[in-house]
Short mmCIF file of C-alpha atoms (C1' of nucleotides) in Angstrom, two decimals:
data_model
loop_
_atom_site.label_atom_id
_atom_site.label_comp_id
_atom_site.label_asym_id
_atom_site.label_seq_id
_atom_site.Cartn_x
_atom_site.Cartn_y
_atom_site.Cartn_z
CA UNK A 1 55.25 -58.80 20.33
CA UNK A 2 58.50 -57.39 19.84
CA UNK A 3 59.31 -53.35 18.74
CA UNK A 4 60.02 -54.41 15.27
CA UNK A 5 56.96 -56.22 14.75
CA UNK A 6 55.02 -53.03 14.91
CA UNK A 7 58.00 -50.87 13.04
CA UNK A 8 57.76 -49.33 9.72
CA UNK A 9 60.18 -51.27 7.15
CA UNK A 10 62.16 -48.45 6.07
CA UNK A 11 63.98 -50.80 3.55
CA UNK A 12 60.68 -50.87 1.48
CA UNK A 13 59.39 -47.43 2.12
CA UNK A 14 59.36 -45.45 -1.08
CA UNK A 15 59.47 -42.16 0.64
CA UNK A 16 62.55 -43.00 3.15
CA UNK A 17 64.55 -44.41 0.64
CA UNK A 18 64.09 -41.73 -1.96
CA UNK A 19 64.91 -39.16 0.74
CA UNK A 20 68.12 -41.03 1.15
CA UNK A 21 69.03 -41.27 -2.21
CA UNK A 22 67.96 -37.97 -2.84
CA UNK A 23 70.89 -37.03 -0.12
CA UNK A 24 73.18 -38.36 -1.93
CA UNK A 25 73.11 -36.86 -4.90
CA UNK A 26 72.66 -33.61 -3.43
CA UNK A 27 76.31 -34.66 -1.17
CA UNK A 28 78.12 -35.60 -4.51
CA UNK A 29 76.52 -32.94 -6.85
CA UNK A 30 77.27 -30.38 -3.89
CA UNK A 31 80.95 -30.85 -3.62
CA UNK A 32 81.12 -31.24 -7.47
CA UNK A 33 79.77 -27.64 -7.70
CA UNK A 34 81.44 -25.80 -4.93
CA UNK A 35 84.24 -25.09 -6.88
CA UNK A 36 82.84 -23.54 -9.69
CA UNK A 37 80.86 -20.94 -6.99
CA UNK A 38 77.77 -22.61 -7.73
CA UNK A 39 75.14 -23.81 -5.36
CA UNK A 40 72.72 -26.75 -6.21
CA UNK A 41 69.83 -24.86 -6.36
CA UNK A 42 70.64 -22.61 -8.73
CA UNK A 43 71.87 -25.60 -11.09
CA UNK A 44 68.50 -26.14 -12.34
CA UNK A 45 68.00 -22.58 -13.17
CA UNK A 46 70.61 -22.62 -15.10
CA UNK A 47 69.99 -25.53 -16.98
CA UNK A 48 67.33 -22.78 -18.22
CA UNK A 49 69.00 -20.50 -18.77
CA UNK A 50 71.32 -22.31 -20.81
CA UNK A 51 68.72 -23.89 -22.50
CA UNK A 52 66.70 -20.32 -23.18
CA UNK A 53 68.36 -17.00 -21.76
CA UNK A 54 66.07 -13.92 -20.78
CA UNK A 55 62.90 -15.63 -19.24
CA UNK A 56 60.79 -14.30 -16.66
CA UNK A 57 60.86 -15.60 -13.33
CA UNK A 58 57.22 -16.59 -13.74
CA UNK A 59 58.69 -18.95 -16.43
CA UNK A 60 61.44 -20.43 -14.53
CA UNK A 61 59.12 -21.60 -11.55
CA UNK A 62 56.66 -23.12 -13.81
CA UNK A 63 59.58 -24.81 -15.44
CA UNK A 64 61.92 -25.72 -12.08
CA UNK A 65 58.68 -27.21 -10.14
CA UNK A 66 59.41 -24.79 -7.32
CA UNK A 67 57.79 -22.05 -4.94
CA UNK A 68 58.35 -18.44 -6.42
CA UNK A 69 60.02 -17.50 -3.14
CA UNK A 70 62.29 -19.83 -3.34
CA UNK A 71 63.41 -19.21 -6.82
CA UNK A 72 63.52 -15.41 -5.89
CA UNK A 73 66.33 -16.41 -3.35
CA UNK A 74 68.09 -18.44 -5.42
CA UNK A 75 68.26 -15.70 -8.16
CA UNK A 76 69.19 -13.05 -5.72
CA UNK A 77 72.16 -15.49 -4.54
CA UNK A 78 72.74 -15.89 -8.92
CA UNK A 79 72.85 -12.04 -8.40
CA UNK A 80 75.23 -11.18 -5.87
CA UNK A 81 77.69 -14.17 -7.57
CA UNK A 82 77.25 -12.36 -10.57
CA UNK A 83 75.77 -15.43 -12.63
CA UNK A 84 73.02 -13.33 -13.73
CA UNK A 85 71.49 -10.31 -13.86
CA UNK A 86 67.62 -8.73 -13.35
CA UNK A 87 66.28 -6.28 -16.10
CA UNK A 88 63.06 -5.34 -16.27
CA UNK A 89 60.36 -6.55 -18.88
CA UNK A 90 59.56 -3.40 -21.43
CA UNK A 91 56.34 -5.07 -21.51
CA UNK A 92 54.79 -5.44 -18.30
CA UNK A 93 56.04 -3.98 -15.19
CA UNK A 94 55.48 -6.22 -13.20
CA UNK A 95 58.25 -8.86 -14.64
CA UNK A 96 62.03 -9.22 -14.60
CA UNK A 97 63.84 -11.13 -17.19
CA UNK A 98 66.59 -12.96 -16.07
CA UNK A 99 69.83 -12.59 -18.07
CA UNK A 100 73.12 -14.84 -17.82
CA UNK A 101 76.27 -12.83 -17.84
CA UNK A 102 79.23 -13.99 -19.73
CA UNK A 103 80.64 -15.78 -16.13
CA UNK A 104 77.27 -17.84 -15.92
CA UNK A 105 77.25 -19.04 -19.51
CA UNK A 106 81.39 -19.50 -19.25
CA UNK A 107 80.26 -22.08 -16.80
CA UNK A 108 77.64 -24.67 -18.48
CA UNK A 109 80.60 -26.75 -19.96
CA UNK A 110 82.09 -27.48 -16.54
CA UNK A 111 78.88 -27.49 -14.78
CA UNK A 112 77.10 -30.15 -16.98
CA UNK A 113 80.09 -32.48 -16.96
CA UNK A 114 80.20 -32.52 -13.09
CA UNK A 115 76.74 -33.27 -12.92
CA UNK A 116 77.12 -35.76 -15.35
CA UNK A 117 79.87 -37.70 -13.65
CA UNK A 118 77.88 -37.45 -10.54
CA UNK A 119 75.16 -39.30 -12.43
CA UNK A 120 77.71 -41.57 -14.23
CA UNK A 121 78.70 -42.91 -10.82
CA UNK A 122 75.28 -42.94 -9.37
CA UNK A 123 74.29 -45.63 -12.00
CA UNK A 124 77.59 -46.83 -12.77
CA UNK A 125 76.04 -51.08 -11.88
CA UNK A 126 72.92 -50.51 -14.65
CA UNK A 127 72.96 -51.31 -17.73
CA UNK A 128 71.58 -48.91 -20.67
CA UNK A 129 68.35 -50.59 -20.41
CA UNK A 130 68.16 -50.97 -16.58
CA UNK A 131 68.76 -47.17 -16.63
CA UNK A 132 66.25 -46.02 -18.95
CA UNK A 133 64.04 -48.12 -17.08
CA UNK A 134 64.83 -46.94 -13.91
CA UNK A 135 64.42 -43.13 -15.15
CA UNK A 136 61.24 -43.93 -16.26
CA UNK A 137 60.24 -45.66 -13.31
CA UNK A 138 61.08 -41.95 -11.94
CA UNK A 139 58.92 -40.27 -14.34
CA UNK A 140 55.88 -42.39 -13.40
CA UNK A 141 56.39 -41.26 -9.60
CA UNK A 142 56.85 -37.67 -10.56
CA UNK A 143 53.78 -37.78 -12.66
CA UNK A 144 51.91 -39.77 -10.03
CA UNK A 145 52.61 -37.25 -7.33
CA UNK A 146 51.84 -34.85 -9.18
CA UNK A 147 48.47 -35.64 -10.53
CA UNK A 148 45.60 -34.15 -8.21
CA UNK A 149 44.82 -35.83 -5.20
CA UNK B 1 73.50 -24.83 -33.81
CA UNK B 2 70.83 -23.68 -31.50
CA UNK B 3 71.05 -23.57 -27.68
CA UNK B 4 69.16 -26.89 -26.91
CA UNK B 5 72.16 -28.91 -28.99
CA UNK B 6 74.64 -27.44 -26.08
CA UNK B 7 71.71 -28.56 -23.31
CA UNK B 8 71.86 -30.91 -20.86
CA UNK B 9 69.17 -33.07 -21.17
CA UNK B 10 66.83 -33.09 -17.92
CA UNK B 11 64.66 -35.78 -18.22
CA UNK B 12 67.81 -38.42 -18.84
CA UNK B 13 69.29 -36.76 -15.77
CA UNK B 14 68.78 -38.85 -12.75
CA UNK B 15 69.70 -36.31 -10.47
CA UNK B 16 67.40 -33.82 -11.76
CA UNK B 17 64.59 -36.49 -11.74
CA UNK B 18 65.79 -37.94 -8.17
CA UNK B 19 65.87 -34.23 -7.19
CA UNK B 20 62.24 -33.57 -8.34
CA UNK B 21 60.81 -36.78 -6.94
CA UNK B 22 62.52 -36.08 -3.58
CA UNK B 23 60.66 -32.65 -3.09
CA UNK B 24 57.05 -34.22 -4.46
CA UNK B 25 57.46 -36.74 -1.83
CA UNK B 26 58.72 -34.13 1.12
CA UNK B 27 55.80 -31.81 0.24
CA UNK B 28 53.36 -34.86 0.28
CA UNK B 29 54.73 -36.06 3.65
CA UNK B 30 55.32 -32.78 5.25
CA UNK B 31 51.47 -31.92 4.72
CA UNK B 32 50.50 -35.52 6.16
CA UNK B 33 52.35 -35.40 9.31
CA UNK B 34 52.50 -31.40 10.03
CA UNK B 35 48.86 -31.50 11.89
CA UNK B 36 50.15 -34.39 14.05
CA UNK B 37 52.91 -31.43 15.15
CA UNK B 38 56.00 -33.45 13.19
CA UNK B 39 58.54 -32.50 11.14
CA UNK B 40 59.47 -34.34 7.94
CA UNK B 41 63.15 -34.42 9.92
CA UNK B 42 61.54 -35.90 12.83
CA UNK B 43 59.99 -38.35 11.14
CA UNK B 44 63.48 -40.71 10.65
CA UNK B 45 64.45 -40.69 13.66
CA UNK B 46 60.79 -41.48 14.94
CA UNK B 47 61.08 -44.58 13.33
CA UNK B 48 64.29 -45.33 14.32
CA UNK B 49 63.32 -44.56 18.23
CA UNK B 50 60.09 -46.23 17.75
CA UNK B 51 61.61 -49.61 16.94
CA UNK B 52 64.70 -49.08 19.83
CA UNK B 53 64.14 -46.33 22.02
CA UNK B 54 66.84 -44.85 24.44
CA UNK B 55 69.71 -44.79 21.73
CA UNK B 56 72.36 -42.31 22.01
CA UNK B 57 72.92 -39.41 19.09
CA UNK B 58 75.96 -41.13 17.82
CA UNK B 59 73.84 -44.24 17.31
CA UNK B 60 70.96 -42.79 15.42
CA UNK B 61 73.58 -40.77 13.20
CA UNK B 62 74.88 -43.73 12.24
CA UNK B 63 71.64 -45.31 11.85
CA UNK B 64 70.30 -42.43 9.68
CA UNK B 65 73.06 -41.07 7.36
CA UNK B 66 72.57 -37.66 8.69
CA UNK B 67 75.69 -35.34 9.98
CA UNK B 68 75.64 -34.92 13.35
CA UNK B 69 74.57 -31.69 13.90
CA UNK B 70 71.82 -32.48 11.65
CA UNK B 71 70.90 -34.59 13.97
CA UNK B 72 71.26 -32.20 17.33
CA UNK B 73 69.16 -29.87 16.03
CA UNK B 74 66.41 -31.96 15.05
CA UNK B 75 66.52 -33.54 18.42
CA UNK B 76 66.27 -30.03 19.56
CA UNK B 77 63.36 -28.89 17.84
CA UNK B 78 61.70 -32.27 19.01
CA UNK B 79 62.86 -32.11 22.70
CA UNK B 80 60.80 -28.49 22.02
CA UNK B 81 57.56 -30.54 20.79
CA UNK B 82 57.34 -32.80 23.53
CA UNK B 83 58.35 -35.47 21.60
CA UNK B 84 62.13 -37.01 23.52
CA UNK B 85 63.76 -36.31 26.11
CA UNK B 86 67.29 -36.22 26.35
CA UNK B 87 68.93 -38.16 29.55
CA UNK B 88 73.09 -38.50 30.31
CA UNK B 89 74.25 -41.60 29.81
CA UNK B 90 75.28 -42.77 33.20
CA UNK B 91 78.07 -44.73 31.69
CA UNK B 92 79.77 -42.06 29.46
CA UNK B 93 79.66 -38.51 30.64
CA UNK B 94 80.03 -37.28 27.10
CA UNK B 95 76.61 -39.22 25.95
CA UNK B 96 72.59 -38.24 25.94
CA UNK B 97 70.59 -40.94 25.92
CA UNK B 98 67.66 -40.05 23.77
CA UNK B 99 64.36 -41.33 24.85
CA UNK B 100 60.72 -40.89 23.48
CA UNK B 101 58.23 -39.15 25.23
CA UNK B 102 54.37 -41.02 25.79
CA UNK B 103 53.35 -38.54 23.47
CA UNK B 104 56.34 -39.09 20.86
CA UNK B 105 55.10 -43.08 21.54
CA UNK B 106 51.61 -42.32 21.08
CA UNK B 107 51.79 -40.80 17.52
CA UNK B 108 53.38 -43.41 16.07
CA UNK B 109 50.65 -45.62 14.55
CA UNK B 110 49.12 -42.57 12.98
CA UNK B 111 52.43 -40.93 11.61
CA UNK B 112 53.13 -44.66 9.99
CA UNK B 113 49.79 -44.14 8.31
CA UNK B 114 50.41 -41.02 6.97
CA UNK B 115 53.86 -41.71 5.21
CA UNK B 116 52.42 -45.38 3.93
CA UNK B 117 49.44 -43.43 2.01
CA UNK B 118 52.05 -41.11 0.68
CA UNK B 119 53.94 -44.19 -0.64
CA UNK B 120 50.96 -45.48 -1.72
CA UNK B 121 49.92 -43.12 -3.74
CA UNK B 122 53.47 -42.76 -5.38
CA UNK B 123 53.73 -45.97 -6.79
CA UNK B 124 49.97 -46.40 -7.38
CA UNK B 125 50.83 -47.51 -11.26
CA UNK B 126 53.27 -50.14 -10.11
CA UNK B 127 52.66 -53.96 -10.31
CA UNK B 128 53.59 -55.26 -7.07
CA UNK B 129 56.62 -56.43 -8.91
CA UNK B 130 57.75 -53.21 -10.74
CA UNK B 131 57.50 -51.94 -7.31
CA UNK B 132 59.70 -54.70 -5.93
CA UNK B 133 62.55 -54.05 -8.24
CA UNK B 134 62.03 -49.67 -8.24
CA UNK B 135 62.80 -50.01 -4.83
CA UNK B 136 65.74 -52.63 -4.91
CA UNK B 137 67.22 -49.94 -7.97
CA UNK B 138 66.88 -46.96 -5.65
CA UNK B 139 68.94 -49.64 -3.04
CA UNK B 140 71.48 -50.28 -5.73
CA UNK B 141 71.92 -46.81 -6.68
CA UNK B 142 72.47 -45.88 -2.40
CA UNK B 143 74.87 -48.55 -2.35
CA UNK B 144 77.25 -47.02 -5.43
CA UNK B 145 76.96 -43.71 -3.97
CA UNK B 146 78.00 -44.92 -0.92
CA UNK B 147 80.83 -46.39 -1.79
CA UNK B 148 84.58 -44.80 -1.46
CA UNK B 149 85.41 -43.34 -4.98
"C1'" DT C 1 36.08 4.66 -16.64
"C1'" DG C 2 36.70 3.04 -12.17
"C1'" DT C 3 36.96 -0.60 -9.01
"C1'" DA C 4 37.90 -5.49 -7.95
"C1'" DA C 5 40.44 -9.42 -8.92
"C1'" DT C 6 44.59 -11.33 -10.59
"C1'" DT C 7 49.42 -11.53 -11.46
"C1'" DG C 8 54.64 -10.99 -10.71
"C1'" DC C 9 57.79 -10.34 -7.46
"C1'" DA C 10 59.93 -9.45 -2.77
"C1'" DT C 11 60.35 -10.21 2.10
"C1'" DA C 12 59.83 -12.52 6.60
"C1'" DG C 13 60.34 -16.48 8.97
"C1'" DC C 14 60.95 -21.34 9.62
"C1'" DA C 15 62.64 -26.55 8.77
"C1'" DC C 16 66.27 -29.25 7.62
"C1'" DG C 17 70.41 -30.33 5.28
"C1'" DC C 18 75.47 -29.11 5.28
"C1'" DT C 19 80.58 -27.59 7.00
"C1'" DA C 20 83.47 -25.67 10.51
"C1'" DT C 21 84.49 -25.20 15.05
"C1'" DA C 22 84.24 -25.38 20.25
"C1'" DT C 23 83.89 -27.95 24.61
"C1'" DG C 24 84.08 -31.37 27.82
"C1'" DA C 25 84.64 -36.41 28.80
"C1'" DG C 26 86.94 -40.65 28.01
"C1'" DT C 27 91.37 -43.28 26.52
"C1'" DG C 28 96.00 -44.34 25.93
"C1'" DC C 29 100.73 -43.91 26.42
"C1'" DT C 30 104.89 -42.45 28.79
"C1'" DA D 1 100.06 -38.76 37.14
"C1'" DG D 2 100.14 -36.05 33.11
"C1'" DC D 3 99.66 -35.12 28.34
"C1'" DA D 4 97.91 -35.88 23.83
"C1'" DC D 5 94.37 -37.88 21.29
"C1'" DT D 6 89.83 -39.32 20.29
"C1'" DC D 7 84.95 -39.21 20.89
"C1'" DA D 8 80.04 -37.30 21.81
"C1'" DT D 9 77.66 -33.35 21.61
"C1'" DA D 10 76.63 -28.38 20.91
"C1'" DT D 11 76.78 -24.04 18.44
"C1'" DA D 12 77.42 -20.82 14.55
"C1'" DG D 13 76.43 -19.86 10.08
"C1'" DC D 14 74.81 -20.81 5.54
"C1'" DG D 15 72.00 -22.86 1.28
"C1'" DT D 16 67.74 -24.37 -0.31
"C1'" DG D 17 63.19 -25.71 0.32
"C1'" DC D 18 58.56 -24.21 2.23
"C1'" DT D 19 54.22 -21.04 3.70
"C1'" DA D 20 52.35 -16.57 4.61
"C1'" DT D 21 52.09 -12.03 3.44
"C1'" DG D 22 52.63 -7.40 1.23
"C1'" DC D 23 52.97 -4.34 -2.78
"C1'" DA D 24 52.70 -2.64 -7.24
"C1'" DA D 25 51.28 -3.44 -11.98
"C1'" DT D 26 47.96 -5.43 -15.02
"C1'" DT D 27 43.53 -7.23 -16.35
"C1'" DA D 28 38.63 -7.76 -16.26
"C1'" DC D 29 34.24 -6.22 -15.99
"C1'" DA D 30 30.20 -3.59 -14.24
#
DNA sequence: TGTAATTGCATAGCACGCTATATGAGTGCT
DNA sequence: AGCACTCATATAGCGTGCTATGCAATTACA
């Protein structure tokens, strides 16, 4: 018995090779970003934000799929950049809403068509149906992992 | 026109989806291996050493497609665990020779089991075929963003 | 109404990825 | 031999994810 023979294929693990891939979008997305002074963790947010200005952070998490601490530091980050800004909710006061200031809505234009390029060359050997495909294959995981164990 | 015509669309983005399945699966393994006392870091270069141990850093960077100090500090954190140890290279003053530990050894069929349930539950819709080619897409989509632009 | 449970957010602290930079050992060229 | 260059590793510092925990505001209910 050789040490491969009791070795882990990482070349069909799911997990290894979507942590790898996963990488490399962050790498390319990353550098895409930088110039604009924005980090790729507070992309999603803003693809919120864009989409619907003045929610709650409550809202955001459910939305982004993340921990509410980790949101928190990304919007305090936001903050000090001056993408957004905190005000509190008139109606409970326990909530902030979560405004865009001109600067973070100057920058969705740019933004999305970095990210899109990033995807663009990601999937640049598929075809239309090979990518919708894949992205659904995606889907299925996300809603796989995601059902209760 | 309302703000969703200007929006990004999410779902067709396969960074955003890439990015989401990434952190379901990093969640899923970090809770699987974190009462066996590893790291979801640790767990690459586990597999590497388990199939060749006594490689040097530069070897496993290459191996993984981590930076380098990436890589240091993991090795720290494990050398901390009891998992390596790190010995000079008696050929190259300049290189540690990094070699597992009969406890790092010892965890290995168990740590395997872990991240194949993980996996296993991920693609627990797929055919054994649409599993086949998710996992050669994910290989296609490494190799363009791997390549020099 | 008053107390307990829940909710929204912040903070502390850590893992793991990155870039930038330092240091010491090998290599190569004159 | 001496000097510059390259290579292997370490360290500093930061972003983004996580869990655990604390606090203040709201809600629920006896």
């Amino acid at each position: 018995m050789t040490a491969s023979d009791t070795s882990f294929d990482r070349d069909t693990s799911a997990g290894y090779l979507v942590n790898h891939m996963a990488r490399l979008f962050a790498r390319e997305l990353e550098a895409g970003l930088k110039p604009l002074g924005i980090g790729i963790g507070m992309f999603p947010a803003l693809l919120q934000l864009w989409e619907k200005d003045g929610r709650t952070q409550r809202e955001l998490v459910t939305a982004l799929d993340i921990e509410q601490p980790t949101l928190a530091n990304t919007l305090t980050r936001m903050e000090k950049k001056g993408l957004i800004t905190r005000k509190p909710d008139p109606e409970d006061g326990r909530a902030q809403r979560i405004h865009l200031t001109d600067r973070g809505r100057a920058l969705q234009a740019e933004a999305e068509a970095r990210a899109t390029a990033v995807n663009t060359r990601a999937l640049s050997g598929f075809s239309e149906s090979e990518k919708d495909r894949f992205l659904k294959d995606i889907g299925r995981v996300i809603d796989a992992m995601k059902a209760p164990t």
